[in-house]
PDB file of C-alpha atoms in Angstrom:
ATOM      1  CA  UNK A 292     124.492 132.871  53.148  1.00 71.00           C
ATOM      2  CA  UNK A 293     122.283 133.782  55.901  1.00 84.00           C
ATOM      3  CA  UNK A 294     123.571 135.900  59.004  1.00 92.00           C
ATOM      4  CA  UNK A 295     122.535 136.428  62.308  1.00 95.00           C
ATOM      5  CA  UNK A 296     124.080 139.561  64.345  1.00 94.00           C
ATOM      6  CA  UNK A 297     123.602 141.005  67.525  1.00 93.00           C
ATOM      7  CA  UNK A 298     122.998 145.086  68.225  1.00 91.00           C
ATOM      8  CA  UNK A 299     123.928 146.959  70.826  1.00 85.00           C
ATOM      9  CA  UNK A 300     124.270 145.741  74.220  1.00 86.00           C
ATOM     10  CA  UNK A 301     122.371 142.252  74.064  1.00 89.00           C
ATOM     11  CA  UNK A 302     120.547 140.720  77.122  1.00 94.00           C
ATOM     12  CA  UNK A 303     120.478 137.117  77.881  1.00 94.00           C
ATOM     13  CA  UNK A 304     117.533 136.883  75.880  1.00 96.00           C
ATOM     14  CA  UNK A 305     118.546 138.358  73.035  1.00 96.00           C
ATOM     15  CA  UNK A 306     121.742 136.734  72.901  1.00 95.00           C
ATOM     16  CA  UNK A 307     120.005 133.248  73.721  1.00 94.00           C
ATOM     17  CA  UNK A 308     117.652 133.656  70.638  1.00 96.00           C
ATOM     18  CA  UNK A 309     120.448 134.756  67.797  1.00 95.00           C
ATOM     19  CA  UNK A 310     122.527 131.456  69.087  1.00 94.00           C
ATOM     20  CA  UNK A 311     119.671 129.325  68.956  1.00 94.00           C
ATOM     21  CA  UNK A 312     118.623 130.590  65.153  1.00 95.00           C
ATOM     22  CA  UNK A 313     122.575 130.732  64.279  1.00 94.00           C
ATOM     23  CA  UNK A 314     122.637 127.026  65.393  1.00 93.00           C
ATOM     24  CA  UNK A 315     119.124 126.369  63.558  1.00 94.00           C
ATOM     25  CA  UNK A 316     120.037 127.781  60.459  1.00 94.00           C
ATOM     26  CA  UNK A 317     123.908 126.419  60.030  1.00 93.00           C
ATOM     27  CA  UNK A 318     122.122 122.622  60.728  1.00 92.00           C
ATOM     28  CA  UNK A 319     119.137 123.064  58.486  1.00 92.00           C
ATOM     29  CA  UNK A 320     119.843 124.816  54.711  1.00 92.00           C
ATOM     30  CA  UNK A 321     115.599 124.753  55.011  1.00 92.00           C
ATOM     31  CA  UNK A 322     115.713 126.917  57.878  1.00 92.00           C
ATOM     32  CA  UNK A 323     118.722 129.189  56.235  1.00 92.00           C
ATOM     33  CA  UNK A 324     116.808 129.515  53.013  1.00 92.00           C
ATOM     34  CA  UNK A 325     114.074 130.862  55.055  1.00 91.00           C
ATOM     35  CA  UNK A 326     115.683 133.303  56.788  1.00 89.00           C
ATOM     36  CA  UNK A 327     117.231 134.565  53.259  1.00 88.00           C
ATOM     37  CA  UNK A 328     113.803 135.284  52.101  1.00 89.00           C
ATOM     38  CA  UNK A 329     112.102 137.010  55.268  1.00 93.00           C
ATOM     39  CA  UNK A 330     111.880 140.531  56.080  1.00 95.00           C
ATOM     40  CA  UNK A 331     110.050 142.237  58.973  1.00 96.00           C
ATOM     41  CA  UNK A 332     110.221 143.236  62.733  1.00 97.00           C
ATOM     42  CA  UNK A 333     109.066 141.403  65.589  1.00 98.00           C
ATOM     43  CA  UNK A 334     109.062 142.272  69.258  1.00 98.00           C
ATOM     44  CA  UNK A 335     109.226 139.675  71.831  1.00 98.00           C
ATOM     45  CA  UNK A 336     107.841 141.122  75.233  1.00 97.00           C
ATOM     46  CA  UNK A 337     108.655 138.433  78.718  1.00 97.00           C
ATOM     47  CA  UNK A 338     107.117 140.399  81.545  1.00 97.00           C
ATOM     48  CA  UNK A 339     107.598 138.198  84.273  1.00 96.00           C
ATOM     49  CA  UNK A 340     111.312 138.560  83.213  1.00 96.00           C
ATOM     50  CA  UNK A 341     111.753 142.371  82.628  1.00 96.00           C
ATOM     51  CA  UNK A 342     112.891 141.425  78.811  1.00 97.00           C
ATOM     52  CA  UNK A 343     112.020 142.575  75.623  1.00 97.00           C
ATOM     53  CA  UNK A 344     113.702 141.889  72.163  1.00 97.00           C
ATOM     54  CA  UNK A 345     113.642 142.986  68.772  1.00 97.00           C
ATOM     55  CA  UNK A 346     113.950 140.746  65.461  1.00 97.00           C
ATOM     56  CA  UNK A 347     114.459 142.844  62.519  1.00 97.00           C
ATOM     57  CA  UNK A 348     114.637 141.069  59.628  1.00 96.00           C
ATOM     58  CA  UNK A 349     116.077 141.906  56.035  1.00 96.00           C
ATOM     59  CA  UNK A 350     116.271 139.157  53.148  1.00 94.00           C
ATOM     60  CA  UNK A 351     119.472 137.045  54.272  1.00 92.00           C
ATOM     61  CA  UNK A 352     120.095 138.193  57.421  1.00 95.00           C
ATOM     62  CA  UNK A 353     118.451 139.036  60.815  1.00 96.00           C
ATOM     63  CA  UNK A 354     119.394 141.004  63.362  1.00 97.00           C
ATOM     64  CA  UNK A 355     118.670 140.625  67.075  1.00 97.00           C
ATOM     65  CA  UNK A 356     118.282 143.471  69.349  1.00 96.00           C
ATOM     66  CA  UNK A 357     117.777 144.453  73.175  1.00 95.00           C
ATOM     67  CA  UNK A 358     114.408 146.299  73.661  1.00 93.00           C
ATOM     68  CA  UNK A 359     111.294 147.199  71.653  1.00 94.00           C
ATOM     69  CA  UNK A 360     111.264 147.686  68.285  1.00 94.00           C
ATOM     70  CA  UNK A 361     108.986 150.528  67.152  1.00 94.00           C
ATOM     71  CA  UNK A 362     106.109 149.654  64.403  1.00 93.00           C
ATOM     72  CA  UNK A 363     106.789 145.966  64.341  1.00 97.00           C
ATOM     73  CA  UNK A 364     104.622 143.917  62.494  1.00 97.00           C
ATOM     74  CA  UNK A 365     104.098 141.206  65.020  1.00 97.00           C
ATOM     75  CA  UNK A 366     104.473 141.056  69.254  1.00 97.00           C
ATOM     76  CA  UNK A 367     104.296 138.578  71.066  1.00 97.00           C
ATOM     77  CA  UNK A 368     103.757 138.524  74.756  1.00 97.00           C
ATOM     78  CA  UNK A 369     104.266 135.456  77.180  1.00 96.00           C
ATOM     79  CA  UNK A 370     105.868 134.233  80.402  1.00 95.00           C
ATOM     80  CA  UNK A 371     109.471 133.099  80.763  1.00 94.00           C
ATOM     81  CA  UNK A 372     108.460 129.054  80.938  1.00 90.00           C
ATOM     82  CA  UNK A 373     106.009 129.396  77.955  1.00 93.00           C
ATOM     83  CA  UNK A 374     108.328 131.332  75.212  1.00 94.00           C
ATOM     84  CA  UNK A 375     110.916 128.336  76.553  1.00 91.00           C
ATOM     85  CA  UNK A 376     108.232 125.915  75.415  1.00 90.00           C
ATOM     86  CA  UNK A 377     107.695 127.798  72.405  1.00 92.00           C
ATOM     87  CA  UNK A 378     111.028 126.314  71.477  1.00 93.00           C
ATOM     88  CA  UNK A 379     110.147 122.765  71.996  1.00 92.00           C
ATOM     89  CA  UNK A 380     106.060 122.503  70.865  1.00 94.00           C
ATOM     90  CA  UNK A 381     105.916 120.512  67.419  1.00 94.00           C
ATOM     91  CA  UNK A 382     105.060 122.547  64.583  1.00 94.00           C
ATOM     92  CA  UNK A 383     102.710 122.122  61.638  1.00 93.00           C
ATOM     93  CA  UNK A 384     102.835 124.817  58.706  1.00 92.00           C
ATOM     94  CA  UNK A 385     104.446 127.105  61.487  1.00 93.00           C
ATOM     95  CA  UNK A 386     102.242 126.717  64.171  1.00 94.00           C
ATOM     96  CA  UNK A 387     102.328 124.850  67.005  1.00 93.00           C
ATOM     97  CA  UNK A 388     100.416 121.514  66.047  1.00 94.00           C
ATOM     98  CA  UNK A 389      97.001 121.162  68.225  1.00 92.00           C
ATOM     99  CA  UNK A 390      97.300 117.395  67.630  1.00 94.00           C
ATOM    100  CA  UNK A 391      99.774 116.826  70.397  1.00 94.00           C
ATOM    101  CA  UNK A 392      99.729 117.565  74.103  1.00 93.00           C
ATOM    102  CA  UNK A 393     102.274 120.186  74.019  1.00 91.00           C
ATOM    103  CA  UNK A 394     100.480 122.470  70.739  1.00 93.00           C
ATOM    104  CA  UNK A 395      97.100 122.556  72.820  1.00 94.00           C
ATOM    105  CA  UNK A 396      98.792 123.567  75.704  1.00 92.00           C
ATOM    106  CA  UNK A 397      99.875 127.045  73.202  1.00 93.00           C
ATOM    107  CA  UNK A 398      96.080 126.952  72.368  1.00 91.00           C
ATOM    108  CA  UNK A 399      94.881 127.207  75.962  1.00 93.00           C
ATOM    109  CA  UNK A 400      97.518 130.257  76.898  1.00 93.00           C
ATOM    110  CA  UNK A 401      96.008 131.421  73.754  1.00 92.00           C
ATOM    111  CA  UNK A 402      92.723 131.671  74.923  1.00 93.00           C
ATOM    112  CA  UNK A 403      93.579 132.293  78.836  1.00 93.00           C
ATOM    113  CA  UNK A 404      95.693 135.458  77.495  1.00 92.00           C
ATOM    114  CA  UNK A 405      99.065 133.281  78.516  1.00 92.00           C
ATOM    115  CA  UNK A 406     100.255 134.401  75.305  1.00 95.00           C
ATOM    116  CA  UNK A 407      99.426 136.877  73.700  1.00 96.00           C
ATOM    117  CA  UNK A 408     100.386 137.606  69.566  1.00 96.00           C
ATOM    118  CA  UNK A 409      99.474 140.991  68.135  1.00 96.00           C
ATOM    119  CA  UNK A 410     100.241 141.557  64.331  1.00 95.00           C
ATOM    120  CA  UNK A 411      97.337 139.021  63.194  1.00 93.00           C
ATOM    121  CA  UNK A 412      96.454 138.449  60.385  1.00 92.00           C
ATOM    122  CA  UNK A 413      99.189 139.842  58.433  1.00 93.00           C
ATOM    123  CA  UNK A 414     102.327 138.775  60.534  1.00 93.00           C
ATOM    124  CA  UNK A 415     101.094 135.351  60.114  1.00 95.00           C
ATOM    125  CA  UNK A 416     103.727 134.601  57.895  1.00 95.00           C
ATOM    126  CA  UNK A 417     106.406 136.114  59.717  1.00 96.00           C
ATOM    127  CA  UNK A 418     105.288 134.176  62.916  1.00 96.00           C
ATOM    128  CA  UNK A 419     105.271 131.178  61.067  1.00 95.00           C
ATOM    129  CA  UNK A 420     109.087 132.036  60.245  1.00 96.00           C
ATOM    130  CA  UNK A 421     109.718 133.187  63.975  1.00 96.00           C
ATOM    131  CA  UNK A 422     108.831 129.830  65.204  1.00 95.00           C
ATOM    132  CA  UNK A 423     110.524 127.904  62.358  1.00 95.00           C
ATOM    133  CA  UNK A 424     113.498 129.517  63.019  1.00 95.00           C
ATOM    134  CA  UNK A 425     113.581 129.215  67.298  1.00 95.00           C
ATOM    135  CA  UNK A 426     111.864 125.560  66.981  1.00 94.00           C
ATOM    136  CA  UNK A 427     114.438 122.644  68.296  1.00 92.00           C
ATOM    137  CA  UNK A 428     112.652 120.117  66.837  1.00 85.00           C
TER     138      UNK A 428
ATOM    139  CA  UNK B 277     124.831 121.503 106.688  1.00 91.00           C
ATOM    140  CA  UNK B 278     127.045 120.854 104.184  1.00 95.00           C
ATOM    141  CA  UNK B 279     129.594 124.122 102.742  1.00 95.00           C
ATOM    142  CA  UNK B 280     128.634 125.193  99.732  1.00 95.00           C
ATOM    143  CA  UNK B 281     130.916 124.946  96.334  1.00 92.00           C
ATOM    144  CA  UNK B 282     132.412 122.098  97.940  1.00 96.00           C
ATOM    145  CA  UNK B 283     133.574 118.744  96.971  1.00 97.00           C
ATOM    146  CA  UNK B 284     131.185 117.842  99.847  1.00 97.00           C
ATOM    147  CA  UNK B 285     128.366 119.192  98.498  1.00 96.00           C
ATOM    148  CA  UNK B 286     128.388 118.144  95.410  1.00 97.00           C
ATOM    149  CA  UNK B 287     128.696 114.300  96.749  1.00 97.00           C
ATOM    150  CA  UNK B 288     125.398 115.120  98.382  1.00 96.00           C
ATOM    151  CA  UNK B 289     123.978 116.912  94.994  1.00 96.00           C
ATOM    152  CA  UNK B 290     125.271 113.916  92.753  1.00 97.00           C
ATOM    153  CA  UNK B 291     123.362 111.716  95.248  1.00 96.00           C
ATOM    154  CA  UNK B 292     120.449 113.457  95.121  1.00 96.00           C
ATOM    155  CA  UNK B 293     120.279 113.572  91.289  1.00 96.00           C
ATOM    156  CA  UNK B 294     120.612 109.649  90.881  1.00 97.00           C
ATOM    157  CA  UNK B 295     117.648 109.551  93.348  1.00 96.00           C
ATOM    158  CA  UNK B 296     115.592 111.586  91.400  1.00 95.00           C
ATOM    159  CA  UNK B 297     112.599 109.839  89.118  1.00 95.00           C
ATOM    160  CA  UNK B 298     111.724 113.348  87.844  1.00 93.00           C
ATOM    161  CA  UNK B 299     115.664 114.189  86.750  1.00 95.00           C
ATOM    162  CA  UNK B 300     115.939 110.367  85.364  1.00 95.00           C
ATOM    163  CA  UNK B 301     112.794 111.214  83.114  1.00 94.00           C
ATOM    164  CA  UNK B 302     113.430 114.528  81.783  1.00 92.00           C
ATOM    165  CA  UNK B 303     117.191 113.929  80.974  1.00 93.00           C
ATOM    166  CA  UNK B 304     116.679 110.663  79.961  1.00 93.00           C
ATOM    167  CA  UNK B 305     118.450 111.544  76.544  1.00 91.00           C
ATOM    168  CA  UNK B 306     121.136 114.129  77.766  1.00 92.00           C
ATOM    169  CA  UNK B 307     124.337 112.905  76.786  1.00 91.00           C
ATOM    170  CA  UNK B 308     127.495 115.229  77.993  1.00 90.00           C
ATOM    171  CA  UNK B 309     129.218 117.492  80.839  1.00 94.00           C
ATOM    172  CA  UNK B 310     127.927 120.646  82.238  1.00 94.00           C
ATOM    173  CA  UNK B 311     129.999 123.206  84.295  1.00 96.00           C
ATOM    174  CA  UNK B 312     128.547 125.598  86.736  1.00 95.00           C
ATOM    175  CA  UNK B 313     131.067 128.579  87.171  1.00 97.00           C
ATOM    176  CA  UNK B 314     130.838 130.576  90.326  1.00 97.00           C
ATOM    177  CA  UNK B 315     132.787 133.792  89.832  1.00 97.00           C
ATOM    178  CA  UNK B 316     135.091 135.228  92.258  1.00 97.00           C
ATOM    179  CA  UNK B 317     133.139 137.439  94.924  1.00 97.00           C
ATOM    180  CA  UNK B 318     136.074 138.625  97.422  1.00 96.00           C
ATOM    181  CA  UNK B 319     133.241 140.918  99.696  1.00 96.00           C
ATOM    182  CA  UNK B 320     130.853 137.629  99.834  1.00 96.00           C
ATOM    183  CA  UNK B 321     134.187 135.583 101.530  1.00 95.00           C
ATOM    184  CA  UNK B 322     134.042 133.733  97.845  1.00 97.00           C
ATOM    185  CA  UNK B 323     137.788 134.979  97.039  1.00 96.00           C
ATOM    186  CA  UNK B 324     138.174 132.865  94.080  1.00 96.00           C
ATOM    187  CA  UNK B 325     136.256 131.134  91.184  1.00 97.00           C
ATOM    188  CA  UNK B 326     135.250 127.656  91.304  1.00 97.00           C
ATOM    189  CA  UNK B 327     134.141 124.969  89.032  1.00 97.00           C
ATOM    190  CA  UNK B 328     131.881 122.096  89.627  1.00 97.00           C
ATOM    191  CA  UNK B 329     131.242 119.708  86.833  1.00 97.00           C
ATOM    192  CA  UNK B 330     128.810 116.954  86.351  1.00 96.00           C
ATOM    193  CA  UNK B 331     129.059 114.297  83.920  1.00 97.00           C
ATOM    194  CA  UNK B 332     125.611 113.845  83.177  1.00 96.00           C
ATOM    195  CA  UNK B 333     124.675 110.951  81.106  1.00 95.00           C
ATOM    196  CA  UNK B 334     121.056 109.927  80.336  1.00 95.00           C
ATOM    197  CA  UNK B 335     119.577 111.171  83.386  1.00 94.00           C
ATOM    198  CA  UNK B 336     122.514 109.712  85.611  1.00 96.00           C
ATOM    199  CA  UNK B 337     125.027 111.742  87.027  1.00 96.00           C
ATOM    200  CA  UNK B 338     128.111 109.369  86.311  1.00 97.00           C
ATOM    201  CA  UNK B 339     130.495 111.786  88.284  1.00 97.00           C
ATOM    202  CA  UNK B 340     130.789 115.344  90.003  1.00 97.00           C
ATOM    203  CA  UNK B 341     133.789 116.917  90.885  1.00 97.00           C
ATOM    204  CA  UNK B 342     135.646 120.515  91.752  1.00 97.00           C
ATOM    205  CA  UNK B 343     137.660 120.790  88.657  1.00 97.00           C
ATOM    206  CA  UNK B 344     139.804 123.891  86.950  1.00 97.00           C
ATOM    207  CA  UNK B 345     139.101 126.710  84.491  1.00 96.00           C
ATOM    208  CA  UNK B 346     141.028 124.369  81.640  1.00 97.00           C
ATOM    209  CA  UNK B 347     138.020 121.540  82.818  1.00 96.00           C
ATOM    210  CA  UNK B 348     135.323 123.794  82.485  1.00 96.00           C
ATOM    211  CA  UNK B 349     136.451 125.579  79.277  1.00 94.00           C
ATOM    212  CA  UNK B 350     136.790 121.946  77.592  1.00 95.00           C
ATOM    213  CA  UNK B 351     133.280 120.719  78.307  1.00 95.00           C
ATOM    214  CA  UNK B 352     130.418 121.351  75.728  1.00 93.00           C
ATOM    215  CA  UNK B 353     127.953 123.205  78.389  1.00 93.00           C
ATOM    216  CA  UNK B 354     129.041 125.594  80.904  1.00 94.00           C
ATOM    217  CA  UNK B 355     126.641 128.645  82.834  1.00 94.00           C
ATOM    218  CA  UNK B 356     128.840 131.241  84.487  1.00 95.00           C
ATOM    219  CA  UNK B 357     127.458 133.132  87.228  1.00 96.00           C
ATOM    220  CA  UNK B 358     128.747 135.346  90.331  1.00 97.00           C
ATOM    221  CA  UNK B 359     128.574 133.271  93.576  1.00 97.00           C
ATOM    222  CA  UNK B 360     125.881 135.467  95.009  1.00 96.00           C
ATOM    223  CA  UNK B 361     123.711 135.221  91.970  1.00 96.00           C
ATOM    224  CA  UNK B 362     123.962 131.244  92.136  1.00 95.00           C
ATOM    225  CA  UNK B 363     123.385 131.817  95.774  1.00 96.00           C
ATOM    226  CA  UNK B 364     119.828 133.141  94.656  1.00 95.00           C
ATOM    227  CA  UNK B 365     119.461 130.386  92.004  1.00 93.00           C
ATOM    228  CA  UNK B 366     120.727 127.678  95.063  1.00 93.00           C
ATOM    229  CA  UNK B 367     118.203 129.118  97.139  1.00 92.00           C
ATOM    230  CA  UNK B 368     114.892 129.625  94.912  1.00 90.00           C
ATOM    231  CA  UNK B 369     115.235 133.096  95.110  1.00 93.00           C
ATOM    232  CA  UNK B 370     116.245 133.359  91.130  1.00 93.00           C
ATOM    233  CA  UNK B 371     114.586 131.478  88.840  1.00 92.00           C
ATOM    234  CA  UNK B 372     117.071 129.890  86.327  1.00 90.00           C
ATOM    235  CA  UNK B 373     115.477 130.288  83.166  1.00 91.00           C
ATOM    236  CA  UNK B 374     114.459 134.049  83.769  1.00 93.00           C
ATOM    237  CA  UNK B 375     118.195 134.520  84.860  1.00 94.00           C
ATOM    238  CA  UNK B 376     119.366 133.426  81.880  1.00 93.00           C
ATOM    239  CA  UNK B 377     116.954 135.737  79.774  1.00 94.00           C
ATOM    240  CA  UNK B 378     118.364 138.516  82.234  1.00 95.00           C
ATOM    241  CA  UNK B 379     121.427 137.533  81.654  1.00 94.00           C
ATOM    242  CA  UNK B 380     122.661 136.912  85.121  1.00 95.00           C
ATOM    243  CA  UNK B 381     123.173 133.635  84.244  1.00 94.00           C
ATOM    244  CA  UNK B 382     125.719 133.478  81.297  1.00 93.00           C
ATOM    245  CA  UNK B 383     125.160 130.290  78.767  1.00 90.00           C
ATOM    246  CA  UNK B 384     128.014 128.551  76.651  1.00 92.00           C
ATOM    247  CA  UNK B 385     127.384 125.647  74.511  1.00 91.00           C
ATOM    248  CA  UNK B 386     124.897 124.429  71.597  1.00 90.00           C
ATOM    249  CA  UNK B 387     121.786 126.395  72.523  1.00 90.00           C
ATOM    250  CA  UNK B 388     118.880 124.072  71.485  1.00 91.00           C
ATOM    251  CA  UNK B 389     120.320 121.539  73.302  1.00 90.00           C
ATOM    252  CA  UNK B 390     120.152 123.562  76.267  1.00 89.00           C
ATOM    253  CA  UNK B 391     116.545 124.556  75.353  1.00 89.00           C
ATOM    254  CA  UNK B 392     115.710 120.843  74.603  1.00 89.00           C
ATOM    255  CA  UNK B 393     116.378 119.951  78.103  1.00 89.00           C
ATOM    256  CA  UNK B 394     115.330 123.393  80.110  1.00 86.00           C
ATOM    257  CA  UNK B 395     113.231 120.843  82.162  1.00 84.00           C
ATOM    258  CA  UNK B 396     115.772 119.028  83.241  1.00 90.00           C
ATOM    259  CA  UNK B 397     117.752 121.888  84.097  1.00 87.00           C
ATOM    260  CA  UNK B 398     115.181 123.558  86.554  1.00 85.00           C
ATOM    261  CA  UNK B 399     114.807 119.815  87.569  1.00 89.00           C
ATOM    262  CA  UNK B 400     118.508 120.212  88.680  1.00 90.00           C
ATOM    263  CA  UNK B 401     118.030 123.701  90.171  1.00 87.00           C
ATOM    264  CA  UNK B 402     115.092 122.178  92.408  1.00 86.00           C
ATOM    265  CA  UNK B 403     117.859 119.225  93.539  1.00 92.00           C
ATOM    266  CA  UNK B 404     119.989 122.296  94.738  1.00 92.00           C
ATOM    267  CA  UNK B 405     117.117 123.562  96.416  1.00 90.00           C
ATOM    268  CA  UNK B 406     117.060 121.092  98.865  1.00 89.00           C
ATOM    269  CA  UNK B 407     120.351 120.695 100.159  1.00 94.00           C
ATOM    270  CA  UNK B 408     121.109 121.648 103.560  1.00 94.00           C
ATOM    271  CA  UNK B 409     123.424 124.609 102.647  1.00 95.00           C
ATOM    272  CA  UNK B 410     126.127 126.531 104.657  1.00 94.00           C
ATOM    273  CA  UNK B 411     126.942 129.781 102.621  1.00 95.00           C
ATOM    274  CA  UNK B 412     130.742 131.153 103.160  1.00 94.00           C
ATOM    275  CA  UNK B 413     129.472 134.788 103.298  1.00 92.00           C
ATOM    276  CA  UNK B 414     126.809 133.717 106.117  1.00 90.00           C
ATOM    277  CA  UNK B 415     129.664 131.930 108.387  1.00 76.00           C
TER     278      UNK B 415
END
């Protein structure tokens, strides 16, 4: 069983994020059965909003905190409106998919600096899981 | 000018959503009732909390209403605020999604259904926006 908690005193982000993977994971056993086999840290950095969050991740459960996590294998850094769209941009494999409108618009804040993801090559497989997990699609 | 938290306004904000292309598109598949909570701010001559609720069906807003606390607590999507902070949101001056990240803007209800539609949401914020607005703590 797969469990999502919340550390300390959480922001809106944070507490935004573990209710949209507790409500991803209790509809989809794929996404649950993911979660059970991750572990990890990654920092989520929103400048524009003055938030940063931590997802520290141990086999079966994952915990979401307010703040940076130190050493984390993967950070990513965006604006408020794109880490929203994050949420929403199909997926392939993880990723957002290039083929439609909404994955090439994560490509070009790729390449403008929009976004930024630190942690690559190795994190790739936890920032496959990230978006899995935050994904409403 | 029409008073804000009012039964008033939100005639004028129901109006103004059912005349809106942009809302009708983005919300096009909402299905449900949303309550906007303004908290009790005694200082900003807002001495008690009110609750407006929409019933918000597939980019129509079917009704909206000053309702109760039992209202808002029974409807699947409710954001809780101070007045002055929706003040800020009313006016531009806060921008809804980075509110909510903050967490000056409180969420309740099936978060990726919120996410789903966060265009429609800032859709309704910019409806807001353009309402002739008379503020009790500016009378």
């Amino acid at each position: 069983m797969a469990e999502v908690h919340l550390e300390g005193e959480p922001n809106g982000l944070a507490s935004m994020v573990a209710g949209l993977v507790e409500a991803n994971i209790a509809r989809d056993a794929a996404r649950a059965r993911l979660l059970a086999s991750t572990r990890g840290a990654a920092q989520i950095d929103v400048p524009d909003a003055g938030v940063t969050i931590g997802l520290k991740f141990v086999p079966g459960a994952l915990t979401v905190t307010s703040g940076a996590v130190p050493g984390a294998d993967l950070r990513i850094t965006t604006d408020a409106e794109t880490l929203m769209s994050l949420s929403t941009v199909p997926l392939r494999l993880g990723l957002p998919d290039a083929l439609s409108s909404e994955g090439r618009g994560v490509v070009f804040k790729l390449l403008t600096r929009g976004l930024k993801v630190r942690g690559l090559p190795f994190g790739l497989p936890l920032l496959r899981t990230v978006n899995r997990l935050l994904s409403v699609n | 000018m029409v008073p804000y938290g009012t039964q008033e306004w939100l005639d004028e904000y129901k109006a103004r959503i059912n005349n809106s292309e942009e809302y009708r598109t983005a919300a096009e598949n909402w299905e449900g009732e949303l309550a906007f909570v303004f908290e009790a701010e005694p200082d900003m001559n807002w001495p008690e909390t009110r609750y407006a609720l929409l019933d918000l069906w597939h980019g129509e807003c079917r009704r909206a209403w000053m309702g109760s606390e039992q209202e808002a607590e029974a409807v699947p999507f409710v954001i809780r605020a101070p007045y002055s902070r929706w003040k800020q949101v009313t006016r531009g001056e806060l921008d809804p999604i980075k509110g909510m990240m903050q967490g000056k803007l409180r969420l309740k209800g099936d978060l990726p259904t919120i996410v789903r539609y966060v265009r429609a949401s800032n859709e309704l914020v910019n409806l807001a926006k353009d309402i002739p607005t008379n503020f009790p703590d500016e009378e």
